[in-house]
Short mmCIF file of C-alpha atoms in Angstrom, two decimals:
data_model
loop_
_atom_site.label_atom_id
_atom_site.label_comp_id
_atom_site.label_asym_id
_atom_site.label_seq_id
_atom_site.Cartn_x
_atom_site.Cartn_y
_atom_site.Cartn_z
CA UNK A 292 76.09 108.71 31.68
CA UNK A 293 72.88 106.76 32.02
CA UNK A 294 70.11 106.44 29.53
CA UNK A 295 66.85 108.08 30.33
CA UNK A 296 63.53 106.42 29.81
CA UNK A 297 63.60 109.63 27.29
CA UNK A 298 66.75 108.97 26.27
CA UNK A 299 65.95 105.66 25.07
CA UNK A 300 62.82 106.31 23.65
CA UNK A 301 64.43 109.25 21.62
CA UNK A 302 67.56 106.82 20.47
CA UNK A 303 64.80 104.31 19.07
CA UNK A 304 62.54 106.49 17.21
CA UNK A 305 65.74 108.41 15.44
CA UNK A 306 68.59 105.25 15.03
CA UNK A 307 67.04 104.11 12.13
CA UNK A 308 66.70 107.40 10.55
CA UNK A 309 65.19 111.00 10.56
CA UNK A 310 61.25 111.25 8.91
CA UNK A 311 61.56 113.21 6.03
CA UNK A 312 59.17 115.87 6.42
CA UNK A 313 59.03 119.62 7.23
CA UNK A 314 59.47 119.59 10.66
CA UNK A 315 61.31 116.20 11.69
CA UNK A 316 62.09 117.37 15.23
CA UNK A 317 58.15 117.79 15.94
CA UNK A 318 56.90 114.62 14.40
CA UNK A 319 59.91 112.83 16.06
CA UNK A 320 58.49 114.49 19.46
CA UNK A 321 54.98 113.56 18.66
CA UNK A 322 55.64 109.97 18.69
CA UNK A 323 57.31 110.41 22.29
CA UNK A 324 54.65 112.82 23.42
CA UNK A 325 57.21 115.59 23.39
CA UNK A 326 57.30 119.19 21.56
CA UNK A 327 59.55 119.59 18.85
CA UNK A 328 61.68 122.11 21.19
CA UNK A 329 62.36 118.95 23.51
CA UNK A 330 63.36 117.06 20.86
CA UNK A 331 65.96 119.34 18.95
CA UNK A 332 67.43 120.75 23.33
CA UNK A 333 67.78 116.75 23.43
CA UNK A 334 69.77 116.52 20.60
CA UNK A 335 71.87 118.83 21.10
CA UNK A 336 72.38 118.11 24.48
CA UNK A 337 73.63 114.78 23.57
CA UNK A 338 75.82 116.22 20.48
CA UNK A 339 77.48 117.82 23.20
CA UNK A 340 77.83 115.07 25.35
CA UNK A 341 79.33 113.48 22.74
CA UNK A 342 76.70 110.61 22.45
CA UNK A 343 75.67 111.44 19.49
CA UNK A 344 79.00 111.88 16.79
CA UNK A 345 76.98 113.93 14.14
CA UNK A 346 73.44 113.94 12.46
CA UNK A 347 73.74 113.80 8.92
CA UNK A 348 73.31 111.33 5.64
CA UNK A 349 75.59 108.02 6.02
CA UNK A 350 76.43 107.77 2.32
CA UNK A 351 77.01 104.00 0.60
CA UNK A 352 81.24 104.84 -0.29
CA UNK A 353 80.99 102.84 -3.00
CA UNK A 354 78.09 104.16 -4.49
CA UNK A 355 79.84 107.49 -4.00
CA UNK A 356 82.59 106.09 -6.70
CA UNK A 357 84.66 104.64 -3.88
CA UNK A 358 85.13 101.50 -5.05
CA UNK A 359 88.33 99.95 -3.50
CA UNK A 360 87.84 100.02 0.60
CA UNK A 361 90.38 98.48 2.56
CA UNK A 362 90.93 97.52 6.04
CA UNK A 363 94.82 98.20 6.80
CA UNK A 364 95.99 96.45 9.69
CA UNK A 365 99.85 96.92 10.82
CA UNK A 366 101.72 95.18 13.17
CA UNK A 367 103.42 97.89 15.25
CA UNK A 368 105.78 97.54 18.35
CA UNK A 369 104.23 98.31 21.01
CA UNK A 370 106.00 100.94 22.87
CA UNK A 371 105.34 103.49 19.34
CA UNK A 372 101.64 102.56 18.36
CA UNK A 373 100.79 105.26 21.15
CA UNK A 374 102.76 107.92 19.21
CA UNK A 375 102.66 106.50 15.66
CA UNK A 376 98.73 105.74 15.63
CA UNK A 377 97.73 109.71 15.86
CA UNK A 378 100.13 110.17 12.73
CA UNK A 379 98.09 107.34 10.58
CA UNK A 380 95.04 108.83 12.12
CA UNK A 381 96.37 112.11 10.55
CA UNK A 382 96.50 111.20 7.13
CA UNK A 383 93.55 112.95 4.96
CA UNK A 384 93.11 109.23 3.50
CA UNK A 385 92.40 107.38 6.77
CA UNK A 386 88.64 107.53 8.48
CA UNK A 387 89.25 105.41 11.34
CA UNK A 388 92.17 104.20 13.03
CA UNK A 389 92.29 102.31 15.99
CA UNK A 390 94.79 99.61 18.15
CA UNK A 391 93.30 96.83 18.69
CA UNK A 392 94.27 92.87 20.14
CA UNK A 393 96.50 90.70 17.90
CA UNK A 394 95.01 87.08 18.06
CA UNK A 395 98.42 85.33 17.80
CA UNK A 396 99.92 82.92 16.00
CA UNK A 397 97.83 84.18 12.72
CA UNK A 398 97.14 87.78 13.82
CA UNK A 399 99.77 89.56 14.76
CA UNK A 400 98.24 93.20 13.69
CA UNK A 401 97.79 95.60 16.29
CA UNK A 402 97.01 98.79 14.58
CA UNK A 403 93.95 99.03 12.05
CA UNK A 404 93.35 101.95 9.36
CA UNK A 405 90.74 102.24 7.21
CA UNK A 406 91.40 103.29 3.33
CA UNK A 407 89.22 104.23 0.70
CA UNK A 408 90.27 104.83 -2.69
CA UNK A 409 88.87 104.31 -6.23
CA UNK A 410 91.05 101.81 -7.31
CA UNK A 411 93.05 99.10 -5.67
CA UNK A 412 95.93 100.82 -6.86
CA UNK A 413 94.98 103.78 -5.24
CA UNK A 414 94.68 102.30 -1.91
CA UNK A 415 98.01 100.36 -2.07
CA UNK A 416 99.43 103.71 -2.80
CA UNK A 417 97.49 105.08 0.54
CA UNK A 418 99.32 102.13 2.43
CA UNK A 419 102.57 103.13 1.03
CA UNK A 420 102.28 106.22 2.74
CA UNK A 421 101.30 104.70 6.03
CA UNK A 422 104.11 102.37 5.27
CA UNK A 423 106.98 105.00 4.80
CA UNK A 424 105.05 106.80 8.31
CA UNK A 425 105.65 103.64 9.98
CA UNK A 426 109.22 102.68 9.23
CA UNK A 427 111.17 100.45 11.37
CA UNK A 428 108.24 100.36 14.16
CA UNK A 429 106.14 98.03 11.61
CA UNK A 430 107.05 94.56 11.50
CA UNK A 431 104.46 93.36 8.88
CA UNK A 432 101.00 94.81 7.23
CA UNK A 433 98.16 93.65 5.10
CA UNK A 434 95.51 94.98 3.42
CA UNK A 435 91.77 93.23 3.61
CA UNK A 436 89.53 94.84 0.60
CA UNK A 437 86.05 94.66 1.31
CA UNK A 438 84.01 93.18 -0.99
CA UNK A 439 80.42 93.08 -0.58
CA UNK A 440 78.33 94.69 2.38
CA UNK A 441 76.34 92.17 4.43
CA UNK A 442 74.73 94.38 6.55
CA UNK A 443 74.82 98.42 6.99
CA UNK A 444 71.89 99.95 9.60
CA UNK A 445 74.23 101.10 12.79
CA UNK A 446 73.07 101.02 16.10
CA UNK A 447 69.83 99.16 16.96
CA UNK A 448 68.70 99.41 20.86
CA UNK A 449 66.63 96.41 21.80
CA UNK A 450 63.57 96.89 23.58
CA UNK B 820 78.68 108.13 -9.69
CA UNK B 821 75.96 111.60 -8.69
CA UNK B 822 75.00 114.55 -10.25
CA UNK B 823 76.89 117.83 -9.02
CA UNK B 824 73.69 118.75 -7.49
CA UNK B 825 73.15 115.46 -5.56
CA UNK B 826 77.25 115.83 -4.18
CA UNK B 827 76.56 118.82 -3.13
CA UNK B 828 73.49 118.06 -1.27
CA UNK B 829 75.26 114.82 0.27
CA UNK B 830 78.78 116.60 1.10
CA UNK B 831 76.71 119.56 2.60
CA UNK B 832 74.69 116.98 5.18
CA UNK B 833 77.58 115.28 5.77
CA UNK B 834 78.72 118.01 8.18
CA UNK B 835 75.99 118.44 10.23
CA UNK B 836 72.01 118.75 9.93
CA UNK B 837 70.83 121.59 11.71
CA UNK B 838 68.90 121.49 15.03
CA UNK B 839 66.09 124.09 14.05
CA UNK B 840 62.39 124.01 13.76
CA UNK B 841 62.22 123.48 9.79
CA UNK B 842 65.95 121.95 9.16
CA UNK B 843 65.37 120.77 5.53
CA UNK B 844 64.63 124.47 4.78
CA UNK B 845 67.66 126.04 6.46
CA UNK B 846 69.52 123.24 4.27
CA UNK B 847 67.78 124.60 0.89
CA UNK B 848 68.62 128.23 1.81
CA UNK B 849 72.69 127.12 2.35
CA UNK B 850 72.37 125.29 -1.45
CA UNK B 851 70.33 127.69 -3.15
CA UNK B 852 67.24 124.60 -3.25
CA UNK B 853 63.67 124.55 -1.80
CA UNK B 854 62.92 122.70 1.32
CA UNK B 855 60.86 120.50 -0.76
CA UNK B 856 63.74 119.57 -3.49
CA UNK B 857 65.56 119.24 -0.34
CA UNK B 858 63.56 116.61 1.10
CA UNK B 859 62.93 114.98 -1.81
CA UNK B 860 66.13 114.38 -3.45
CA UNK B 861 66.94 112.42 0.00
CA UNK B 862 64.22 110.55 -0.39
CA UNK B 863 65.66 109.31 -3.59
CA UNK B 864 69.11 108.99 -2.35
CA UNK B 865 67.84 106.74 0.48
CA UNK B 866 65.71 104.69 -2.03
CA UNK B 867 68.61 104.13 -4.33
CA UNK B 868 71.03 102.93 -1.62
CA UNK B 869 73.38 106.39 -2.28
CA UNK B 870 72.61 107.16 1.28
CA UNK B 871 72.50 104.08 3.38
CA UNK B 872 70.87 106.61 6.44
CA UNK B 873 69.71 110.01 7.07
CA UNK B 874 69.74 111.36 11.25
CA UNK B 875 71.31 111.33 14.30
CA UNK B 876 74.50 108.68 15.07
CA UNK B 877 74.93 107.68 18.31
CA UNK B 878 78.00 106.98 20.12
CA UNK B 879 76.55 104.46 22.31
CA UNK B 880 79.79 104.15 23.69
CA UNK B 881 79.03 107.05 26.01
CA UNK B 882 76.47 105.69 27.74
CA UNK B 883 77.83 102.50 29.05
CA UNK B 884 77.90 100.73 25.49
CA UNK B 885 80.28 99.07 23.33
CA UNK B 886 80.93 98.69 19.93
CA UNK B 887 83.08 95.23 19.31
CA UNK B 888 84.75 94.57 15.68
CA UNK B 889 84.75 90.67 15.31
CA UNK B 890 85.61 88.59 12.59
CA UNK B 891 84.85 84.81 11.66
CA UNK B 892 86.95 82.64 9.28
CA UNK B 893 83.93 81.23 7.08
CA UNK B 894 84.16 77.92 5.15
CA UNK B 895 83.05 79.55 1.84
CA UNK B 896 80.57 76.80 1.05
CA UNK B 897 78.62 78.24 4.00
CA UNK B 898 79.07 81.90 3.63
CA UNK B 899 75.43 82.74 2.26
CA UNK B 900 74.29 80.55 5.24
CA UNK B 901 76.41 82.19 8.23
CA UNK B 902 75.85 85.76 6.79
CA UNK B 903 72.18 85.19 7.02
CA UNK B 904 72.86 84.05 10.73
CA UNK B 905 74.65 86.54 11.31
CA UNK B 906 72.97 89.50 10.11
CA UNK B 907 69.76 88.18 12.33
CA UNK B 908 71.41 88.96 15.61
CA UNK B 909 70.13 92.98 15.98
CA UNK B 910 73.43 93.57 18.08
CA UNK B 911 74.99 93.49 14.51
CA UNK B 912 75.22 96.52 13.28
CA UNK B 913 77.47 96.31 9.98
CA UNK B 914 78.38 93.36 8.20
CA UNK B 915 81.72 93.48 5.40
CA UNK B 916 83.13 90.82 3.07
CA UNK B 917 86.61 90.49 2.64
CA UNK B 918 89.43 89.32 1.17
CA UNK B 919 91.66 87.40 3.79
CA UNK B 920 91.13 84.19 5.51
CA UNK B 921 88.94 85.51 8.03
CA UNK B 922 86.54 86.55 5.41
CA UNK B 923 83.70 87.90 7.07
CA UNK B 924 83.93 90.96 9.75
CA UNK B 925 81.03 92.50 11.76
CA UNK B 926 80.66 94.99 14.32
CA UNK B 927 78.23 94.43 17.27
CA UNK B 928 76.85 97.09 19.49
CA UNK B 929 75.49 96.07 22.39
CA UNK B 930 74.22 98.66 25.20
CA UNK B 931 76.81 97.16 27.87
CA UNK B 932 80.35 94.91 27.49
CA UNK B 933 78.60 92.32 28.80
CA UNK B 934 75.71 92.30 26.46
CA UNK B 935 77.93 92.45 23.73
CA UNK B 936 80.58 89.46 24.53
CA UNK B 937 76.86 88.09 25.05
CA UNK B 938 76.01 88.70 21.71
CA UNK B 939 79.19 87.19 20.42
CA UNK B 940 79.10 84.00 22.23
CA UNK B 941 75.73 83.45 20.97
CA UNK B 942 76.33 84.33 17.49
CA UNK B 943 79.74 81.70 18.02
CA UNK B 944 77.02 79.11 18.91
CA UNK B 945 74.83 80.16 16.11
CA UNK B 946 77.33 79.53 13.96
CA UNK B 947 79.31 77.20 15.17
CA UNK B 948 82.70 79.09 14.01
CA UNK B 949 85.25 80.85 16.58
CA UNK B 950 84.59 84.05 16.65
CA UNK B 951 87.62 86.85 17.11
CA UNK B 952 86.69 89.61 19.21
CA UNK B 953 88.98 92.84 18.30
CA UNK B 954 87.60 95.11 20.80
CA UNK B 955 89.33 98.80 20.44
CA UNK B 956 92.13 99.59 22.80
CA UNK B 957 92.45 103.31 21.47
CA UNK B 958 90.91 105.42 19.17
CA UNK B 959 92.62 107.20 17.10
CA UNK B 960 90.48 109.29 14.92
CA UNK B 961 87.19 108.40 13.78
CA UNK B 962 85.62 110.18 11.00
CA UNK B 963 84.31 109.31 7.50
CA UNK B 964 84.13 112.35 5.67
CA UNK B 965 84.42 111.30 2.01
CA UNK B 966 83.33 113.76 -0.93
CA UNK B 967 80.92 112.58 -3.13
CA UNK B 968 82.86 112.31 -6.02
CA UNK B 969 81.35 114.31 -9.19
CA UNK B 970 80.56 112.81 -12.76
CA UNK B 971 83.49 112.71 -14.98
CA UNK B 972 83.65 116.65 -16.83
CA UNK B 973 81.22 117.95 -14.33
CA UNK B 974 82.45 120.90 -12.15
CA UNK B 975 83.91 120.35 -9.28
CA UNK B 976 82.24 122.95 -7.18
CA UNK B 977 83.66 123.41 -3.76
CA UNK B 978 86.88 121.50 -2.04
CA UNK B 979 86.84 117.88 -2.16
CA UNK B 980 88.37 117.67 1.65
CA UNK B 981 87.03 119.67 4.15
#
C-alpha cells in the first residue's frame, strides 16, 4: 500500500503526537487543509488497514513502576521456533516476541521476548516460565536488562 | 508510581482513543472526568515523562517500511559519545542501554529496506563500530499493554490485565 501525498502529510503532523485540545481531529485537518471528518475517515481507514497499530498514550514502563525490563533472547532449534514462538508470544508477561538472525559465533539467539517486571527477580522468574515452555528445543538463553533509555519518539518520516 | 486517578486515565487510553469529533470528552464521560481534566492531566503526564507520547502509531511496515532492531558493541569510554551519534540519525526511533556486551540497541525505521540498511551503514560509518542488523523474521505478537501500576494501599480499581 502506497503512501498518499495525504497520507504522508497526515503521518507527519500526528507521529509526534496528538494536539491536546478539544477537537484534535479538526486542528490536525486544519494544518493539512482538511476538515476534521477527513481526518478522523483517514484514521480509521488506516487502523483498519492495519497501518496504524492503535492511537493511544505510549506510557514510560518504568515510570509506570516497571522497573526491571529485559530483552530475552533464546536460542531455539529451528524446526520448533515456528510452533514454540506463538506459545512465548502467549504468555500474559511477554509484549513482543519475535525470531530474528543469530550473528554467529557470539550470537547464537534466534528467538527474542520482551519482559517487564518490577524487580529483576521478577523477570528471571518470567524467563523461568519461558524456560520450562521451551524445554529441550532451547539450547541456551540470556537475559539483557535495559538500563537507561537513549532515545524514545517512534517513527519519524523525513521530508 | 501514579495516582489511581492518573492509572486509570493511562490504562483507559491505552486501548484505544476514540475517532469522534470531541474525543477527550467521550474519554471524560467513560471515567466519570471533564474533557478539560481530561486534557489536562495528559498534559502533565506528557510533561513529566509518564507518557513518553499521546496519538496515532504507525505501522510503517505496511506501507513499504521497515523497522530494523540493531545493536552495537560500544567501548564504554565512548558510550556518551556514540549515543549522541546515534540518536542524531532521525531513522532512529528508540534507543536502550543494556547489560551485555553489545551494550547499546536501537531500532531504525526507515520508509523502505533499502533506506533503512542505508541508515545503518551510515550510522556504522558514523560511528565507526560494526553494527548488527537483527531484522525480524516473524512476528509473533506485538503488544505492550502494561497496567499502570497503583500506589502502594490505593485501590486497585479495575483488572490489571485486560
Amino acid at each position: 500500500m502506497a503512501l498518499s501525498a495525504f497520507d504522508r502529510a497526515l503521518i507527519a503532523a500526528t507521529q509526534g503526537g496528538l494536539p491536546l485540545v478539544a477537537r484534535p481531529y479538526e486542528a490536525v485537518g486544519a494544518m493539512l487543509g482538511a476538515s476534521g471528518e477527513q481526518v478522523q475517515e483517514r484514521l480509521a481507514q488506516m487502523l483498519q488497514d492495519g497501518l496504524i497499530r492503535r492511537i493511544g498514550a505510549v506510557p514510560n514502563h518504568y515510570r509506570l513502576g516497571y522497573t526491571a525490563n529485559g530483552m530475552s533472547v533464546w536460542d531455539v532449534c529451528d524446526e520448533q521456533a515456528a510452533e514454540l514462538g506463538p506459545r512465548v508470544a502467549a504468555l500474559p508477561f511477554v509484549s513482543h516476541c519475535y525470531r530474528r538472525p543469530r550473528h554467529l559465533p557470539g550470537w547464537p539467539y534466534n528467538l527474542f521476548a520482551m519482559l517487564h517486571g518490577t524487580s529483576r527477580a521478577a523477570v528471571a522468574a518470567q524467563a523461568a516460565e519461558v524456560a520450562a515452555l521451551l524445554g529441550q528445543a532451547c539450547r541456551s538463553h540470556d537475559i539483557l536488562y535495559s538500563t537507561a533509555i537513549l532515545k524514545k519518539t517512534g517513527l519519524r518520516l523525513k521530508d | 508510581m501514579l495516582t489511581t486517578e492518573d492509572a486509570r486515565l493511562i490504562d483507559h487510553l491505552h486501548g484505544g482513543f476514540p475517532l469522534a469529533d470531541r474525543p477527550f470528552a467521550a474519554v471524560g464521560q467513560a471515567l466519570g472526568w471533564s474533557e478539560e481534566r481530561v486534557i489536562e492531566r495528559l498534559h502533565q503526564l506528557l510533561a513529566q515523562g509518564v507518557l513518553t507520547r499521546f496519538g496515532p502509531l504507525f505501522q510503517i511496515e505496511r506501507a513499504g517500511g521497515q523497522f530494523v532492531l540493531a545493536a552495537i558493541a560500544v567501548p564504554e569510554e565512548r558510550f556518551e559519545a556514540v549515543a549522541a551519534q546515534v540518536n542524531a540519525f532521525a531513522e532512529v526511533a528508540h534507543n536502550y542501554r543494556r547489560s551485555h556486551a553489545l551494550n547499546m540497541w536501537f531500532v531504525v525505521a526507515a520508509e523502505s529496506p533499502a533506506l533503512a540498511q542505508d541508515a545503518l551503514a551510515r550510522i556504522e560509518a558514523a560511528t565507526g563500530l560494526a553494527v548488527l542488523a537483527f531484522p525480524k523474521e516473524e512476528e509473533y505478537f506485538v503488544e505492550l499493554r502494561l497496567p499502570a501500576l497503583r500506589q502502594p494501599g490505593a485501590p486497585a480499581g479495575g483488572t490489571p490485565w485486560h
